[in-house]
Coordinates of C-alpha atoms in Angstrom, one line a residue:
M30 CA 169.1 209.7 26.0
E31 CA 168.8 213.3 27.0
N32 CA 167.6 213.7 23.6
N33 CA 164.9 211.4 24.5
K34 CA 164.1 212.8 27.9
T35 CA 163.7 216.6 26.2
H36 CA 161.6 215.1 23.3
I37 CA 159.3 213.7 25.9
A38 CA 158.8 216.9 28.0
D39 CA 158.1 218.8 24.8
L40 CA 155.6 217.0 23.3
Y41 CA 153.6 215.8 26.4
N42 CA 151.5 218.5 26.7
P43 CA 149.0 218.9 29.7
D44 CA 146.8 221.4 28.7
V45 CA 145.8 220.7 25.0
L46 CA 142.9 218.5 25.5
N47 CA 141.2 221.5 27.4
C48 CA 140.8 223.2 24.1
I49 CA 138.6 219.9 22.7
A50 CA 135.0 220.6 21.8
N51 CA 132.5 218.0 22.5
L52 CA 131.3 216.2 20.2
S53 CA 127.6 216.0 21.4
N54 CA 126.1 215.4 24.7
D55 CA 126.0 211.6 23.6
E56 CA 129.9 211.5 24.3
V57 CA 131.0 214.2 26.1
F58 CA 134.9 214.9 26.5
T59 CA 136.7 214.9 29.9
P60 CA 138.6 218.0 30.9
P61 CA 142.0 217.4 32.5
T62 CA 141.3 218.9 35.8
L63 CA 138.0 216.5 36.0
A64 CA 140.0 213.6 34.8
N65 CA 142.6 214.5 37.6
Q66 CA 139.4 214.8 40.2
V67 CA 138.6 211.3 39.3
L68 CA 141.7 209.8 39.6
D69 CA 141.9 211.3 43.1
L70 CA 139.3 209.1 44.1
L71 CA 141.6 205.9 43.9
P72 CA 144.5 204.9 46.1
Q73 CA 147.6 206.7 45.1
E74 CA 149.6 203.9 46.2
L75 CA 148.5 202.5 42.7
F76 CA 150.6 204.9 40.8
K77 CA 153.7 203.9 42.9
S78 CA 153.4 200.1 41.5
K79 CA 155.3 198.8 38.5
S80 CA 152.3 196.0 38.3
T81 CA 149.3 198.0 38.4
K82 CA 147.4 197.8 35.2
F83 CA 145.0 200.5 34.2
L84 CA 142.3 200.3 31.2
D85 CA 140.1 203.1 29.9
P86 CA 137.7 200.9 27.7
F87 CA 135.9 203.9 25.9
T88 CA 138.6 206.7 25.7
K89 CA 137.7 209.4 23.5
S90 CA 140.8 212.0 24.0
G91 CA 143.0 210.2 25.9
V92 CA 143.0 212.3 28.7
F93 CA 142.5 209.5 31.3
L94 CA 145.4 207.7 29.9
R95 CA 147.7 210.6 29.7
E96 CA 147.2 211.4 33.5
I97 CA 147.6 208.4 34.9
V98 CA 150.7 208.0 32.6
K99 CA 151.8 211.1 34.6
R100 CA 151.5 210.1 37.7
L101 CA 153.2 206.9 37.3
D102 CA 156.0 208.8 35.7
K103 CA 156.2 210.8 39.1
G104 CA 155.8 207.8 41.4
L105 CA 158.0 205.1 39.6
E106 CA 160.4 207.7 39.5
S107 CA 162.9 205.9 42.3
Q108 CA 162.1 202.6 41.3
I109 CA 162.9 203.2 37.3
K110 CA 165.7 206.2 37.4
D111 CA 166.0 206.4 33.7
R112 CA 163.1 208.3 32.6
Q113 CA 163.0 206.5 29.0
K114 CA 162.7 203.0 30.4
R115 CA 159.9 204.3 32.7
I116 CA 158.1 205.5 30.0
D117 CA 158.3 202.5 27.8
H118 CA 157.5 200.6 31.3
I119 CA 154.3 202.3 31.8
L120 CA 153.5 202.6 28.0
H121 CA 153.9 198.7 27.3
N122 CA 152.7 197.1 30.4
Q123 CA 150.7 199.6 32.5
V124 CA 148.5 201.7 30.4
F125 CA 145.1 200.2 28.2
G126 CA 142.7 201.8 26.4
I127 CA 139.9 200.9 23.7
A128 CA 138.8 204.1 21.5
C129 CA 134.9 205.0 21.0
T130 CA 135.4 205.7 17.2
E131 CA 138.5 205.7 14.3
L132 CA 138.6 209.7 15.2
T133 CA 139.3 209.0 18.7
S134 CA 141.7 206.3 18.5
L135 CA 143.9 208.5 16.9
L136 CA 143.3 211.2 19.2
S137 CA 144.0 208.9 22.3
R138 CA 147.2 207.7 20.6
R139 CA 148.4 211.3 20.3
S140 CA 147.6 212.3 23.9
V141 CA 149.3 209.1 25.2
Y142 CA 152.1 208.5 22.8
C143 CA 152.2 212.0 21.2
S144 CA 152.0 210.3 17.7
K145 CA 148.5 209.0 16.3
T146 CA 150.1 205.9 15.7
A147 CA 152.2 204.1 18.4
N148 CA 154.8 203.0 15.8
G149 CA 155.1 206.3 14.4
K150 CA 158.7 208.3 14.2
Y151 CA 157.5 210.6 17.0
S152 CA 155.9 208.1 19.6
V153 CA 157.4 208.6 22.8
S154 CA 157.7 204.5 23.5
K155 CA 157.9 202.4 20.2
F156 CA 155.7 199.6 19.6
S157 CA 155.2 196.8 16.9
S158 CA 151.8 198.1 16.0
P159 CA 150.2 201.5 15.0
E160 CA 147.5 200.6 17.6
G161 CA 150.4 199.9 20.5
N162 CA 148.0 199.2 23.3
I163 CA 144.7 201.3 22.6
L164 CA 142.6 199.3 20.2
Y165 CA 140.0 200.4 17.9
N166 CA 137.7 198.0 15.6
N167 CA 134.8 199.5 13.4
L168 CA 132.6 197.0 14.8
Q169 CA 128.8 195.8 13.1
H170 CA 125.9 195.8 15.3
T171 CA 124.4 192.6 15.8
W172 CA 120.7 192.9 14.2
I173 CA 118.0 191.0 16.1
N174 CA 114.3 191.6 15.0
G175 CA 115.5 195.0 14.2
K176 CA 117.3 195.8 17.1
C177 CA 121.4 195.3 18.9
K178 CA 121.1 192.5 20.8
Y179 CA 123.9 194.5 22.3
C180 CA 123.0 197.8 23.0
G181 CA 119.3 198.0 21.7
A182 CA 120.2 200.6 18.7
S183 CA 117.8 200.6 15.8
K184 CA 118.7 198.9 12.7
D185 CA 116.8 202.1 10.9
V186 CA 118.9 204.2 12.1
Y187 CA 122.6 202.8 13.1
D188 CA 122.7 200.1 10.1
R189 CA 125.2 202.9 7.8
G190 CA 127.4 200.8 6.1
L191 CA 130.9 199.5 6.4
E192 CA 132.4 202.8 5.4
S193 CA 130.5 204.6 8.4
E194 CA 131.2 205.3 11.7
Q195 CA 128.6 202.2 13.7
Y196 CA 128.7 203.6 17.0
A197 CA 128.8 199.8 17.9
Y198 CA 131.2 200.5 20.7
Q199 CA 133.7 197.7 21.1
F200 CA 133.9 197.1 24.7
I201 CA 130.3 196.1 24.7
H202 CA 129.4 194.6 22.0
T203 CA 130.8 191.3 22.7
D204 CA 130.3 188.4 25.4
N205 CA 133.8 187.7 26.1
P206 CA 135.8 191.4 26.9
E207 CA 138.4 189.8 28.6
K208 CA 139.8 188.5 25.6
F209 CA 140.9 192.3 24.2
F210 CA 144.2 192.0 26.0
N211 CA 144.8 188.3 26.5
N212 CA 142.5 187.8 29.4
M213 CA 144.7 190.4 31.2
K214 CA 143.6 191.3 35.0
F215 CA 143.2 195.1 35.4
D216 CA 143.2 196.9 38.7
V217 CA 141.5 199.9 37.9
I218 CA 138.9 200.2 35.1
I219 CA 138.2 203.9 34.5
G220 CA 136.7 206.6 32.3
N221 CA 133.8 208.5 30.9
P222 CA 131.5 206.3 28.5
P223 CA 129.0 207.3 25.7
Y224 CA 125.9 208.3 27.4
Q225 CA 122.9 207.3 24.9
L226 CA 122.1 206.7 21.2
S227 CA 119.5 208.2 19.6
D228 CA 116.2 206.1 18.9
G229 CA 114.9 208.2 16.0
G230 CA 111.9 208.7 18.5
D231 CA 110.1 212.1 18.5
T232 CA 110.6 215.1 19.8
E233 CA 108.7 214.5 23.1
E234 CA 110.0 211.2 23.8
R235 CA 113.5 212.6 23.5
Q236 CA 113.1 215.4 25.8
R237 CA 111.7 212.9 28.4
G238 CA 114.9 210.9 27.8
G239 CA 113.7 208.7 25.2
A240 CA 116.9 208.0 24.0
I241 CA 118.6 205.0 24.3
P242 CA 120.6 205.2 27.7
L243 CA 124.6 203.1 27.2
Y244 CA 126.7 204.2 30.1
H245 CA 125.3 201.6 32.6
K246 CA 126.1 198.9 29.9
F247 CA 129.5 199.9 29.9
I248 CA 129.5 199.7 34.1
T249 CA 127.7 196.2 33.7
Q250 CA 130.8 195.0 31.5
A251 CA 133.5 196.4 33.4
K252 CA 132.2 194.7 37.1
R253 CA 132.0 191.5 34.5
L254 CA 136.2 191.9 34.5
M255 CA 136.6 192.1 38.4
P256 CA 138.7 194.8 38.7
R257 CA 140.0 196.0 42.3
Y258 CA 138.6 199.2 41.3
L259 CA 135.8 201.0 39.0
S260 CA 135.1 204.3 38.4
M261 CA 132.9 206.2 35.9
I262 CA 131.5 209.4 34.9
V263 CA 128.3 209.1 34.1
P264 CA 124.7 211.2 33.9
S265 CA 123.1 210.9 37.6
R266 CA 119.3 210.2 36.2
W267 CA 120.3 206.2 37.2
F268 CA 119.3 207.2 40.8
A269 CA 116.0 207.5 39.7
G270 CA 116.0 204.8 37.2
G271 CA 113.4 205.0 34.2
R272 CA 114.2 204.1 30.8
G273 CA 116.6 200.5 30.7
L274 CA 117.8 201.5 34.2
D275 CA 115.6 200.2 36.7
D276 CA 117.4 196.9 36.9
F277 CA 120.6 198.9 36.7
R278 CA 119.4 201.3 39.3
E279 CA 118.0 198.2 41.6
E280 CA 121.8 196.5 41.1
M281 CA 123.9 199.5 42.1
L282 CA 121.7 201.0 45.3
H283 CA 122.2 197.5 46.5
D284 CA 126.1 197.2 45.9
N285 CA 127.9 198.1 49.0
R286 CA 131.3 198.3 47.3
I287 CA 130.3 201.9 46.2
R288 CA 132.4 203.4 48.3
K289 CA 132.4 207.2 46.9
I290 CA 129.7 209.4 44.8
V291 CA 130.5 212.8 43.6
D292 CA 127.4 214.3 42.7
F293 CA 126.6 217.7 40.3
P294 CA 123.3 218.4 40.1
I295 CA 124.2 221.2 37.8
S296 CA 126.4 219.5 35.0
S297 CA 127.9 222.6 33.8
D298 CA 129.8 222.6 37.2
C299 CA 131.3 219.3 36.1
F300 CA 131.4 219.8 32.3
P301 CA 131.6 223.7 31.9
G302 CA 128.9 224.7 28.6
V303 CA 127.5 221.3 28.9
E304 CA 123.6 220.5 30.1
I305 CA 123.1 217.3 30.5
K306 CA 119.5 216.9 31.9
G307 CA 119.6 215.6 35.5
G308 CA 123.5 216.2 36.4
V309 CA 126.5 214.0 36.1
C310 CA 128.2 212.2 39.1
Y311 CA 131.2 209.8 39.4
F312 CA 131.7 207.0 41.8
L313 CA 134.3 205.0 43.0
W314 CA 133.6 201.2 43.3
D315 CA 135.9 199.4 45.6
R316 CA 135.6 195.3 44.7
D317 CA 137.2 194.7 48.0
N318 CA 136.1 197.2 50.5
L319 CA 132.6 196.6 51.3
G320 CA 130.4 199.6 53.7
L321 CA 128.9 202.8 53.8
C322 CA 128.9 205.4 50.7
Q323 CA 130.5 208.8 50.8
V324 CA 128.3 210.8 49.0
T325 CA 129.4 214.3 47.7
T326 CA 126.8 216.9 46.2
K327 CA 128.6 219.9 44.4
R328 CA 125.9 222.4 43.5
G329 CA 128.2 225.7 42.6
D330 CA 130.1 226.9 45.3
I331 CA 128.1 224.6 47.9
V332 CA 129.3 221.1 49.0
S333 CA 127.4 218.8 51.3
I334 CA 129.5 215.5 52.4
S335 CA 127.4 212.9 54.1
T336 CA 128.5 209.2 54.9
R337 CA 125.3 207.0 54.8
P338 CA 123.6 203.9 53.0
L339 CA 123.0 204.3 49.5
L340 CA 119.3 203.5 49.8
E341 CA 117.0 205.1 53.0
N342 CA 115.8 203.3 55.8
G343 CA 115.9 200.0 53.9
S344 CA 113.9 201.4 51.2
D345 CA 114.4 201.8 47.2
V346 CA 115.2 205.5 47.2
F347 CA 118.5 207.1 47.0
I348 CA 118.3 210.3 48.6
R349 CA 120.4 212.7 46.2
Y350 CA 120.6 215.5 48.8
N351 CA 122.2 215.1 52.1
E352 CA 120.4 217.9 53.6
S353 CA 117.0 216.4 52.3
I354 CA 117.1 213.1 54.7
T355 CA 116.1 214.9 58.0
V356 CA 112.9 216.7 56.0
L357 CA 111.7 213.4 54.9
H358 CA 112.4 211.8 58.3
K359 CA 109.8 214.4 59.8
V360 CA 107.0 214.3 56.7
Q361 CA 107.6 210.0 57.2
Q362 CA 107.0 210.3 60.9
K363 CA 103.5 211.2 60.5
Q364 CA 102.8 208.3 58.3
E365 CA 100.1 210.5 55.7
K366 CA 99.1 208.7 52.3
S367 CA 101.2 209.7 49.7
F368 CA 100.0 212.5 47.3
S369 CA 100.8 210.1 44.4
T370 CA 97.6 207.9 44.9
I371 CA 95.5 210.6 43.6
V372 CA 98.2 211.3 40.5
S373 CA 97.1 209.4 37.2
S374 CA 99.2 207.5 35.3
M375 CA 100.3 208.3 31.7
K376 CA 97.6 209.1 29.2
P377 CA 95.0 209.7 31.6
F378 CA 92.3 209.8 29.0
G379 CA 94.1 207.5 26.8
L380 CA 95.0 210.1 24.2
R381 CA 98.6 210.5 22.9
T382 CA 100.4 214.2 21.9
F383 CA 99.4 214.1 18.5
V384 CA 95.8 214.2 19.3
K385 CA 94.6 217.9 18.7
G386 CA 90.4 217.7 18.0
K387 CA 89.3 220.3 16.1
T388 CA 89.7 224.1 17.0
T389 CA 86.1 225.0 17.4
P390 CA 83.6 223.4 19.9
F391 CA 80.6 221.6 18.2
K392 CA 77.7 220.1 19.8
N393 CA 78.4 217.7 22.8
S394 CA 81.7 218.1 22.3
V395 CA 84.8 218.0 24.9
K396 CA 87.4 220.5 25.4
L397 CA 90.8 218.7 25.4
F398 CA 94.1 220.1 26.4
A399 CA 96.8 218.9 24.3
N400 CA 100.6 220.5 23.6
K401 CA 100.5 224.2 23.5
S402 CA 96.8 223.8 22.2
I403 CA 93.1 223.7 23.2
G404 CA 90.9 221.4 20.6
Y405 CA 87.6 219.7 20.9
I406 CA 86.8 216.3 20.7
E407 CA 83.6 213.8 21.0
R408 CA 83.3 211.8 24.1
T409 CA 83.2 208.8 22.0
D410 CA 87.1 209.3 21.1
I411 CA 88.2 209.0 24.7
I412 CA 89.3 205.6 25.6
Q413 CA 89.7 205.4 29.3
N414 CA 88.6 207.3 32.4
N415 CA 85.2 208.4 30.7
S416 CA 83.7 208.6 34.5
W417 CA 86.1 211.8 35.2
L418 CA 84.9 213.7 32.6
E419 CA 81.9 214.9 35.1
H420 CA 84.1 216.1 37.7
Y421 CA 86.7 218.7 38.7
K422 CA 90.5 218.0 38.2
V423 CA 93.6 219.6 38.2
Y424 CA 96.1 219.2 35.3
I425 CA 99.6 219.5 35.2
S426 CA 102.3 219.2 32.7
R427 CA 103.8 215.6 32.7
A428 CA 107.3 217.2 31.3
Y429 CA 109.3 220.5 32.6
G430 CA 112.8 221.4 32.7
A431 CA 114.0 224.9 32.7
G432 CA 117.8 224.9 32.7
E433 CA 119.5 223.8 35.6
D434 CA 120.1 226.8 37.8
F435 CA 119.3 226.8 41.2
P436 CA 116.7 227.8 42.9
H437 CA 114.4 225.8 40.3
Q438 CA 110.7 225.7 39.7
I439 CA 110.8 222.0 39.4
L440 CA 107.0 221.3 38.1
N441 CA 105.2 223.5 35.4
T442 CA 102.4 226.0 36.8
P443 CA 99.1 223.3 37.3
F444 CA 95.7 224.3 36.6
V445 CA 92.1 223.5 37.2
G446 CA 90.0 221.6 35.1
E447 CA 86.3 222.2 34.6
P448 CA 84.0 219.6 34.0
N449 CA 83.4 218.0 30.3
T450 CA 87.6 218.3 30.1
C451 CA 90.1 216.0 29.1
C452 CA 93.7 216.0 28.1
T453 CA 96.3 214.2 26.1
E454 CA 99.5 212.6 27.5
T455 CA 101.4 216.2 27.9
Y456 CA 99.2 216.2 31.3
L457 CA 98.5 214.3 34.3
V458 CA 95.6 214.5 36.0
I459 CA 94.9 214.9 39.8
G460 CA 92.0 214.0 41.1
P461 CA 89.2 213.8 40.5
C462 CA 87.8 216.2 42.8
P463 CA 84.2 216.5 44.4
N464 CA 84.0 220.9 44.0
L465 CA 86.1 223.4 42.4
T466 CA 87.2 224.3 45.9
E467 CA 88.9 221.7 46.6
A468 CA 90.8 221.6 43.1
K469 CA 91.7 225.4 44.0
N470 CA 93.2 224.2 47.2
I471 CA 95.1 221.5 45.7
V472 CA 96.7 224.2 43.1
T473 CA 97.9 225.8 46.5
Y474 CA 99.4 223.1 47.9
I475 CA 101.5 222.2 44.5
K476 CA 102.4 226.0 44.3
T477 CA 104.1 225.7 47.6
K478 CA 108.2 225.1 47.8
F479 CA 107.5 222.3 50.6
F480 CA 105.3 220.6 48.0
R481 CA 107.9 220.7 45.2
F482 CA 110.9 220.3 47.3
L483 CA 109.4 216.5 48.0
V484 CA 109.1 216.0 44.4
L485 CA 112.7 216.9 43.5
I486 CA 113.8 214.2 46.0
K487 CA 112.6 211.6 43.2
K488 CA 112.7 213.9 39.9
N489 CA 116.5 214.0 38.5
T490 CA 114.8 214.4 34.9
Q491 CA 112.3 216.6 32.8
D492 CA 110.0 213.7 33.1
A493 CA 107.6 213.9 36.2
P494 CA 105.1 210.6 36.2
A495 CA 103.0 209.8 39.2
R496 CA 105.9 208.1 40.9
V497 CA 108.2 211.2 41.5
Y498 CA 105.4 212.8 44.0
Q499 CA 105.5 209.3 46.5
F500 CA 107.3 211.2 49.0
V501 CA 104.4 214.2 48.9
P502 CA 102.2 213.5 52.0
L503 CA 98.5 214.0 51.3
Q504 CA 96.7 217.0 53.1
D505 CA 92.8 218.1 54.1
F506 CA 92.0 220.2 51.1
S507 CA 89.1 221.6 52.4
H508 CA 91.3 224.5 52.6
P509 CA 94.0 226.1 51.0
W510 CA 97.8 225.3 51.9
T511 CA 101.0 228.1 52.4
D512 CA 104.5 226.8 53.2
E513 CA 104.3 229.1 56.5
M514 CA 101.8 226.1 57.5
L515 CA 103.7 223.3 56.1
Y516 CA 106.7 224.3 57.8
K517 CA 104.7 224.7 61.2
K518 CA 102.9 221.3 60.5
Y519 CA 105.8 219.3 60.2
K520 CA 108.3 221.3 62.5
L521 CA 110.9 222.3 60.2
T522 CA 114.3 223.9 61.4
K523 CA 115.3 227.1 60.2
E524 CA 118.3 225.4 58.3
E525 CA 116.1 222.7 56.7
I526 CA 113.9 226.0 55.9
D527 CA 116.7 227.8 54.0
F528 CA 117.6 224.8 51.8
I529 CA 114.4 224.3 50.7
E530 CA 114.3 227.9 49.8
S531 CA 117.2 227.5 48.3
M532 CA 116.5 225.0 46.2
I533 CA 113.0 226.1 45.2
K534 CA 111.5 229.3 43.8
P535 CA 108.2 230.9 43.6
M536 CA 105.9 229.3 41.1
E537 CA 104.9 231.5 38.3

């Protein structure tokens, strides 16, 4: 028995997973330190019970399961004194996983059992099957009209043949997830799910978050199993909704079982060396404990903690930064119309990004602002909003991203468009304006840090459609605006001003 104890101690390396590189931003491996921070959210009494059951339904490196085993090993020491019997009990009865791919199934078993096969010679606890309690099955997608009915994957992209990895993740490609482990009831479901699948869209659509989000499907499926606790690391872009996430966002923000959220606006603060647009977060869902949510924001060395409702004042908006709430309240007290009312929808003139026009003007042509170019098109080529042509307006990029570091510019630099100009969907139109002076004054307003700070409250990704301007109040544009004028108008405190200045940099 002493040899077995030495064998376990020697092979159970707690640091090896720090060395594993991420395959892609779709499947981000979790460092052991981060896994333990997530485990710290749970009631630690769970690790002192012989009956607590844990499931990682999308294990990649096995780090969550391995760290859970380490905590249970210590927590059950007084109840099961023989260490080999303790490890056997934990691995056979308390820790379960479903791997993402064949490669990660082997890696996870190596991390948890110290052997890529659970019944192998070097496994720290012998099972009758090579899988043990870490399952993997290379499923096929279920195609309906060219899309997978479970995950939405495109048949053209992911119909790869039986010998290739399908990325048909086992946990979400079923209507009966409870059957994986014979209707077992889990106390904790935890982990870091795959984030998205490429849908083969064009480059600009992918920059706007065009890939198919997946992580919300894992959360929804896990809730169907009704664990006592649910905790996952996911992209923070669900705060604002977007492609495929609006219904999920609505459900999450009205769920008062979400008791803790830890948010990293700069994803590399959570995953060193990894950039995930909009940041990442992890949360604790507590089935039997309803109430307010403790929102923790970590931005570099700055940590902000506030216990509050997920939805502000009965609205449909989640305020990401705790310090933003008092500023927003002061703005809303004036009950001014929203700036979003003068921001166009996407494709303001009905023209897609690939429209370039001719390189030189011609008789009766209209100047076209396209992606990184200027062209000239026929007036008859304009599909909608022809009446805007005769007016001044302000153009601003619909998408803008410049890395994750703060202070951030938030929006691309706007510019005034003269009469007889239009744009592709690369831009949004603000206006139209009755004269050049008003258009220029709108630009001064957009360039203020105050304006872009209020945009930041709703803008969690590169995409900046009209809705991100919801909290920005409409102003009198008969004169230009400065931050000093706006800070005074809304009676902001020095602390509020300092926070805005720390988040927003001057516009180039």
